[in-house]
Coordinates of C-alpha atoms and ligand atoms in Angstrom, one line a residue:
X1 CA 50.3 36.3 -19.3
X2 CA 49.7 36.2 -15.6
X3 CA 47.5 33.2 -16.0
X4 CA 50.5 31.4 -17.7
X5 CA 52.9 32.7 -15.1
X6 CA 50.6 30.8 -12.4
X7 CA 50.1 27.5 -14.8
X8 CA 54.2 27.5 -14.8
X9 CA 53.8 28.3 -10.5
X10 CA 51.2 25.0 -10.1
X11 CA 53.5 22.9 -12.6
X12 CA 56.8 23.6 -11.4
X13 CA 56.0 23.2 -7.8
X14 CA 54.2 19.9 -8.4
X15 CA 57.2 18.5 -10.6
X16 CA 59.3 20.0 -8.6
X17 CA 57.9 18.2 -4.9
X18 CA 57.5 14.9 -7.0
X19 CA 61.4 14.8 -7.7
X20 CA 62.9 16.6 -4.7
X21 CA 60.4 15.3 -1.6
X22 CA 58.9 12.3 -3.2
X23 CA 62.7 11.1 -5.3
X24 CA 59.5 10.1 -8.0
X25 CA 60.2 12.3 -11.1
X26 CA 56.5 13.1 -13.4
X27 CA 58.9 14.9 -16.2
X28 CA 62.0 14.4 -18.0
X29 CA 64.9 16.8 -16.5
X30 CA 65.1 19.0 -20.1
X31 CA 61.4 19.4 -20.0
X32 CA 61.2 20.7 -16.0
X33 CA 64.5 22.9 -16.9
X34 CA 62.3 24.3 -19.9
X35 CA 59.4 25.1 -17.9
X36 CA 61.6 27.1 -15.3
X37 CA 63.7 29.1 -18.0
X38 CA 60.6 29.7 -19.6
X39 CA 58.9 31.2 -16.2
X40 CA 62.2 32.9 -16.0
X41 CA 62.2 34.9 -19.1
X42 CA 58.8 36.0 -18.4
X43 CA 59.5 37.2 -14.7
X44 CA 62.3 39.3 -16.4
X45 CA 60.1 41.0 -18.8
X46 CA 57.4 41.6 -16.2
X47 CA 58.6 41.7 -12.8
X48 CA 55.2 42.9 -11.3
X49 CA 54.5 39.2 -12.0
X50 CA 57.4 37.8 -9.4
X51 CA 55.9 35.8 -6.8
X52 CA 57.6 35.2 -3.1
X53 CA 56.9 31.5 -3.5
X54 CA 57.9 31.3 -7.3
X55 CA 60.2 28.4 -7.9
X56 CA 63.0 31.2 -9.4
X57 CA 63.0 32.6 -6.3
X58 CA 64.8 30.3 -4.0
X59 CA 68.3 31.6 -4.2
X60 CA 68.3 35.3 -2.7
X61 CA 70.4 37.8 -4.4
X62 CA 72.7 39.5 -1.3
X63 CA 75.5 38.4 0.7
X64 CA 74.5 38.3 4.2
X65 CA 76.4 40.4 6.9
X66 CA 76.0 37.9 9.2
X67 CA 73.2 35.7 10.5
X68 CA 70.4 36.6 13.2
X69 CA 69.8 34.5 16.1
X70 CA 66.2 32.9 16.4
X71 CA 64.9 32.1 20.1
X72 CA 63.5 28.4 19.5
X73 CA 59.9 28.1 20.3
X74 CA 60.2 25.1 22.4
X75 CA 63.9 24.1 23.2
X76 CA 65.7 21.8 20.4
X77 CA 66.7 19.0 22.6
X78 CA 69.1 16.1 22.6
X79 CA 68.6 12.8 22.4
X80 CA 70.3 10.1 25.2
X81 CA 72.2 7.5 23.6
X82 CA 71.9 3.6 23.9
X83 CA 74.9 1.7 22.7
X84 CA 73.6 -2.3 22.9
X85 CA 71.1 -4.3 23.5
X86 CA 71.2 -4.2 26.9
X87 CA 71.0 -0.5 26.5
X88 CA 67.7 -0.8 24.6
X89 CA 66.5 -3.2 27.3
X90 CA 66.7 -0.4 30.2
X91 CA 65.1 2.3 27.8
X92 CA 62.3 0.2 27.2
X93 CA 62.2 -0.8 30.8
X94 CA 61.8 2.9 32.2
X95 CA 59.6 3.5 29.9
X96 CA 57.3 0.8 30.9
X97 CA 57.9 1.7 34.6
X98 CA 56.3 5.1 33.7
X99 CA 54.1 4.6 30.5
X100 CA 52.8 0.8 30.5
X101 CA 52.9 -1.1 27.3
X102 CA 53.6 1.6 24.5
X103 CA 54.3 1.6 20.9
X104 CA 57.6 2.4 19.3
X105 CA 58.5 4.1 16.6
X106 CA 61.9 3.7 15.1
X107 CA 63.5 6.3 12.1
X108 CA 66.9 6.3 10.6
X109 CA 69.2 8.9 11.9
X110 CA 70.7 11.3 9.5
X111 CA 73.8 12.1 10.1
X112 CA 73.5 15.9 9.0
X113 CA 72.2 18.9 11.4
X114 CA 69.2 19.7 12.9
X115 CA 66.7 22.3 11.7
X116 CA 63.9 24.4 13.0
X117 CA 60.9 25.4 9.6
X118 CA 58.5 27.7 10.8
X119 CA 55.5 28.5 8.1
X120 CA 52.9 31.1 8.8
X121 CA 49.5 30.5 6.7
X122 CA 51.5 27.9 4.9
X123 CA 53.8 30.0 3.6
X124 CA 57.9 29.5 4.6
X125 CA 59.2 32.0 6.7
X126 CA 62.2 31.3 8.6
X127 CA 64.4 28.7 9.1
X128 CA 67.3 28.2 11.8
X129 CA 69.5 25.9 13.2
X130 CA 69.7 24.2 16.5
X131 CA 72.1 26.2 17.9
X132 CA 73.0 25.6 21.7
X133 CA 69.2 24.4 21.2
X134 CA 67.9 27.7 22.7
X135 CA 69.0 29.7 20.6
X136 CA 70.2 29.1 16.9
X137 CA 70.8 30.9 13.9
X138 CA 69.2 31.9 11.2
X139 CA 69.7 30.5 8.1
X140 CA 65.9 31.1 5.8
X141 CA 68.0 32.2 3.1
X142 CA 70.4 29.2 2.7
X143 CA 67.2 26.8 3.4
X144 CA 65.0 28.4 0.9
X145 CA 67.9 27.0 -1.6
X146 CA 67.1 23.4 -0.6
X147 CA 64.4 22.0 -3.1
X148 CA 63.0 19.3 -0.5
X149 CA 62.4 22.1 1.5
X150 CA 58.4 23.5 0.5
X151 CA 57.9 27.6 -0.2
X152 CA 54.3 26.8 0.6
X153 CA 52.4 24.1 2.0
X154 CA 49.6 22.4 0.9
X155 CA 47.5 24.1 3.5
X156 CA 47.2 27.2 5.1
X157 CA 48.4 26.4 8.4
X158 CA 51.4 27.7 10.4
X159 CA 53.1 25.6 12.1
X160 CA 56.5 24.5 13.1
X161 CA 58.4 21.3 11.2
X162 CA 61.8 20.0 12.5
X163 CA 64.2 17.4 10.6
X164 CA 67.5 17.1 9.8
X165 CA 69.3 19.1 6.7
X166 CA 72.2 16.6 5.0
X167 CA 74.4 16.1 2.1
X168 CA 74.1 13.3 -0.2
X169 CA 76.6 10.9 -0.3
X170 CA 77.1 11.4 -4.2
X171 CA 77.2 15.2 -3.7
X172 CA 80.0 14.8 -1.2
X173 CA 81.9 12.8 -3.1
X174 CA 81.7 15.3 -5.9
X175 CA 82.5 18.3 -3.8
X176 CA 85.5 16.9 -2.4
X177 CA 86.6 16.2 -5.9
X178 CA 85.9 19.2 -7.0
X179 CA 87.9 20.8 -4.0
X180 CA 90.8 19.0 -4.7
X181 CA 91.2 20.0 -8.1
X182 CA 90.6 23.3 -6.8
X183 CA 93.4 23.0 -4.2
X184 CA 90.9 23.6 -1.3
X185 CA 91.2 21.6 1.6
X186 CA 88.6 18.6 1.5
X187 CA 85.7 18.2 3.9
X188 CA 85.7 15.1 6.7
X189 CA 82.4 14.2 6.2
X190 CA 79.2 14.6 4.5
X191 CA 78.1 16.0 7.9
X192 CA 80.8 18.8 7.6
X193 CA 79.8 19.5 4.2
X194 CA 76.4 20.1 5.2
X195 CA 77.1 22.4 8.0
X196 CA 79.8 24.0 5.8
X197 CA 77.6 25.0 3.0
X198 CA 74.3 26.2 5.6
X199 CA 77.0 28.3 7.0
X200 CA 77.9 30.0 4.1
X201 CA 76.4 33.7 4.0
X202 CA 76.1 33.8 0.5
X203 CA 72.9 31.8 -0.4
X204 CA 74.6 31.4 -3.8
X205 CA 77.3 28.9 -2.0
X206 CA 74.8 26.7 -0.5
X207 CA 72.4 26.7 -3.8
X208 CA 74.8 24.8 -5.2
X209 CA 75.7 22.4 -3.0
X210 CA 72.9 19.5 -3.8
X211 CA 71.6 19.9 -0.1
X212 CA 68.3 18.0 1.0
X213 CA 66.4 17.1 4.4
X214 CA 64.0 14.6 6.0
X215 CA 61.6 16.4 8.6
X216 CA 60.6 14.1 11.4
X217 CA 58.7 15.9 13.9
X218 CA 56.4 19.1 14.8
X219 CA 57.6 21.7 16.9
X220 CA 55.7 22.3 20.0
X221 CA 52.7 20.0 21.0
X222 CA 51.9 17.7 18.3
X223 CA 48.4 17.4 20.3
X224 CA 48.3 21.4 18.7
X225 CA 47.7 19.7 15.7
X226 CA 44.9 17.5 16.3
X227 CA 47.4 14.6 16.4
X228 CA 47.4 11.9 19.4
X229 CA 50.6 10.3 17.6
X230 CA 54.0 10.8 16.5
X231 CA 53.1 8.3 13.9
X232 CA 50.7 10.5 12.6
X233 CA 52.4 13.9 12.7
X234 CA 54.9 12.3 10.4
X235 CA 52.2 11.1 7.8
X236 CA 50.7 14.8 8.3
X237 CA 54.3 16.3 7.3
X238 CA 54.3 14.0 4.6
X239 CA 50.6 15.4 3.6
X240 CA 52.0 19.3 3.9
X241 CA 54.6 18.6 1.3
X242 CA 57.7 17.8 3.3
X243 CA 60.2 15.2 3.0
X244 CA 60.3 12.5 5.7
X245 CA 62.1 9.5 5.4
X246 CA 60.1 6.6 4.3
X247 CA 62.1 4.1 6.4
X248 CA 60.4 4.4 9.5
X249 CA 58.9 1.6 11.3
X250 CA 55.7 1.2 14.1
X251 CA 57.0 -1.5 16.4
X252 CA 55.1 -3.2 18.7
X253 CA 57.8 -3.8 21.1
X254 CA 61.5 -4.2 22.0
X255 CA 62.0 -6.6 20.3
X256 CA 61.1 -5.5 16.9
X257 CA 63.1 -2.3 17.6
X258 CA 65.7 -4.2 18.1
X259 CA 65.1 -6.8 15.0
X260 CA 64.4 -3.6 12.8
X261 CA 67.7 -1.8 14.4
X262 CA 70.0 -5.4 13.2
X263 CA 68.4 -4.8 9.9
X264 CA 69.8 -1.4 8.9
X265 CA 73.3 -2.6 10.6
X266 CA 74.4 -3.7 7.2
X267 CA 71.9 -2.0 5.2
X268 CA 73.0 1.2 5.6
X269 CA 76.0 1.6 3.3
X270 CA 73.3 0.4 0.3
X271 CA 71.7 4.2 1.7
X272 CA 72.1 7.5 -0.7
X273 CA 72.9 9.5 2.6
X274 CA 74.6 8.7 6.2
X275 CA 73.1 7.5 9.2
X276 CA 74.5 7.6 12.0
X277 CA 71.6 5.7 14.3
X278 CA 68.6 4.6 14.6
X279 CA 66.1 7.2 16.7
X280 CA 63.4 5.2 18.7
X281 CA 60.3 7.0 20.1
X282 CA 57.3 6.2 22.1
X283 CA 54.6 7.0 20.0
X284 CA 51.7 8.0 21.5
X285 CA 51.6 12.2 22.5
X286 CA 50.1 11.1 25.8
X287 CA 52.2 8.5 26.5
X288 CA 55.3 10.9 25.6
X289 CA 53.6 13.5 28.4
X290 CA 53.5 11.1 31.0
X291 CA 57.3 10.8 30.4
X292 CA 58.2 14.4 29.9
X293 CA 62.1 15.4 29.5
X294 CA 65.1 15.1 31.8
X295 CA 66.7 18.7 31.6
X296 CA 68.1 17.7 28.0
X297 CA 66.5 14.8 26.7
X298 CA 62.5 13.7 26.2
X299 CA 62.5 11.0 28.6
X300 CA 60.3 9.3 25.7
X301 CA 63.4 8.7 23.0
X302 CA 66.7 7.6 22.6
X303 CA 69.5 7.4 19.9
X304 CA 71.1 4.2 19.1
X305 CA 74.2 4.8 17.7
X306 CA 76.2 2.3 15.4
X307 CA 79.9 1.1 16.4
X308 CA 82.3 4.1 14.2
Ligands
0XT401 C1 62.4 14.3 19.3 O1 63.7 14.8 19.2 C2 64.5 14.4 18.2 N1 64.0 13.5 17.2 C3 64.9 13.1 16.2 N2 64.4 12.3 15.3 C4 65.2 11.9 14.3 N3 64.7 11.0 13.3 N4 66.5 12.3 14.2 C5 67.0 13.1 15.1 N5 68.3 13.5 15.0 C6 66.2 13.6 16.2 N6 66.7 14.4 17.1 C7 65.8 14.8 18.1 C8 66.3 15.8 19.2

């Protein structure tokens, strides 16, 4: 019996992070949706056999009174914005000034809210938003609900993973529907939506919304890790069992920022989810040092944001 209930624990999770984190589906829906009533029925019979990090137990059972606040490690910053070319120009130019020749990395921007994971021995333990970026709240119950987001890693490390939590565009679309037959008043944007439905303090609410992320950095020093690249922290998320998006781009220069940045200026409305930018980055941890932060902003990044 128990050595079932952990056969259904190593299936379900592996179906379960190829369809949610890798969108790459191993088993029909009906035969994943048998597999998880089945481990169902048997935690009900024997509940000494409930796990923590059991793929039934994502959506808590209370209604919060409220939600803590969570102190954020290292501050959640903001990034500076670039508007045009000649924008991008003077970004790369500072940076130069400071770094010499660097690498770039560019990544979509979601247009959802920011996140803080933090795992401890690979297991999830709390999740919060961004807050004032101090200071944020915390939401572990509403982000254990989100199936992109891992219960346990595939190593024992703790660590700290930050990304962006967003709506789908098709989930929108059906929420607002579904509100409007309801006679509820509709949300703006799939960016509402998603900050709607963490703030919900039934976890019950937000299960049901069809929520999902991309992670794209560590918290703290990514040189903590063993890493000497933003590059590579993302490929080591990837590794972990997150979700990061796999649009991102190395570029050698300003120039293919700015190439890959015309590419997506069409592109995007062919995307399942909004962007709002594209987020460049130096790449290089030691490059990023010798940079460092303005009081809000790493000194080593920069939005740029599409024309509304
Ligand atoms: C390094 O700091 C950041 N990195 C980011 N990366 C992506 N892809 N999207 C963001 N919204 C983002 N925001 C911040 C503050």
């Amino acid at each position: 019996l128990e050595q079932r209930v952990k056969e259904l624990h190593k299936l379900l999770n592996e179906y379960g992070h190829a369809y949610y984190v890798l969108d790459n589906p191993l088993v029909p829906d009906s035969e994943y949706d048998a597999l998880i009533n089945e481990l169902i029925e048997l935690e009900e019979r024997h509940p000494d056999l409930i796990m923590p990090d059991s793929p039934t137990q994502r959506v808590g059972g209370d209604i919060l009174p409220g939600f803590s606040k969570v102190v954020h490690d290292t501050p959640m910053l903001s990034l500076s914005n670039a508007f045009n070319e000649e924008d991008l120009r003077e970004f790369d130019r500072r940076v130069r000034a400071d770094a010499g020749d660097v690498t770039y990395v560019c990544e979509l921007k979601i247009d959802g809210l920011a996140i803080s994971l933090k795992y401890e021995n690979g297991r999830f333990k709390q999740g919060s938003t961004r807050g004032d970026g101090t200071v944020g709240e915390d939401i572990t119950a509403n982000l254990r609900t989100i199936r992109a987001i891992p219960l346990k890693l595939s190593e024992d490390v703790t660590i700290e993973a930050r990304g962006e939590a967003y709506m789908p565009k098709k989930s929108f679309m059906k929420l607002n529907e579904h509100r409007e037959e309801e006679g509820l008043d509709v949300f703006a944007n799939p960016r509402n939506a998603a900050a709607g439905s963490l703030r919900q303090l039934d976890p019950k609410i937000a299960a049901k919304r069809n929520l999902s992320v991309f992670m794209y950095g560590v918290g703290g020093d990514g040189a903590a890790y063993g890493l000497d690249a933003h590059s590579e922290a993302l490929d080591y998320l990837d590794r972990l069992g997150f979700r990061t998006n796999p649009e991102r781009r190395r570029c050698k220069d300003i120039d293919e920022v700015i190439a890959y940045i015309e590419s997506w200026q069409d592109r995007r409305q062919d995307l399942s989810y909004e962007i709002d930018g594209i987020v460049i980055k130096v790449d290089s941890f030691s490059r990023q040092d010798d940079l460092g932060f303005t009081a809000k902003s790493p000194r080593w990044a920069t939005a740029y944001k599409f024309p509304a």
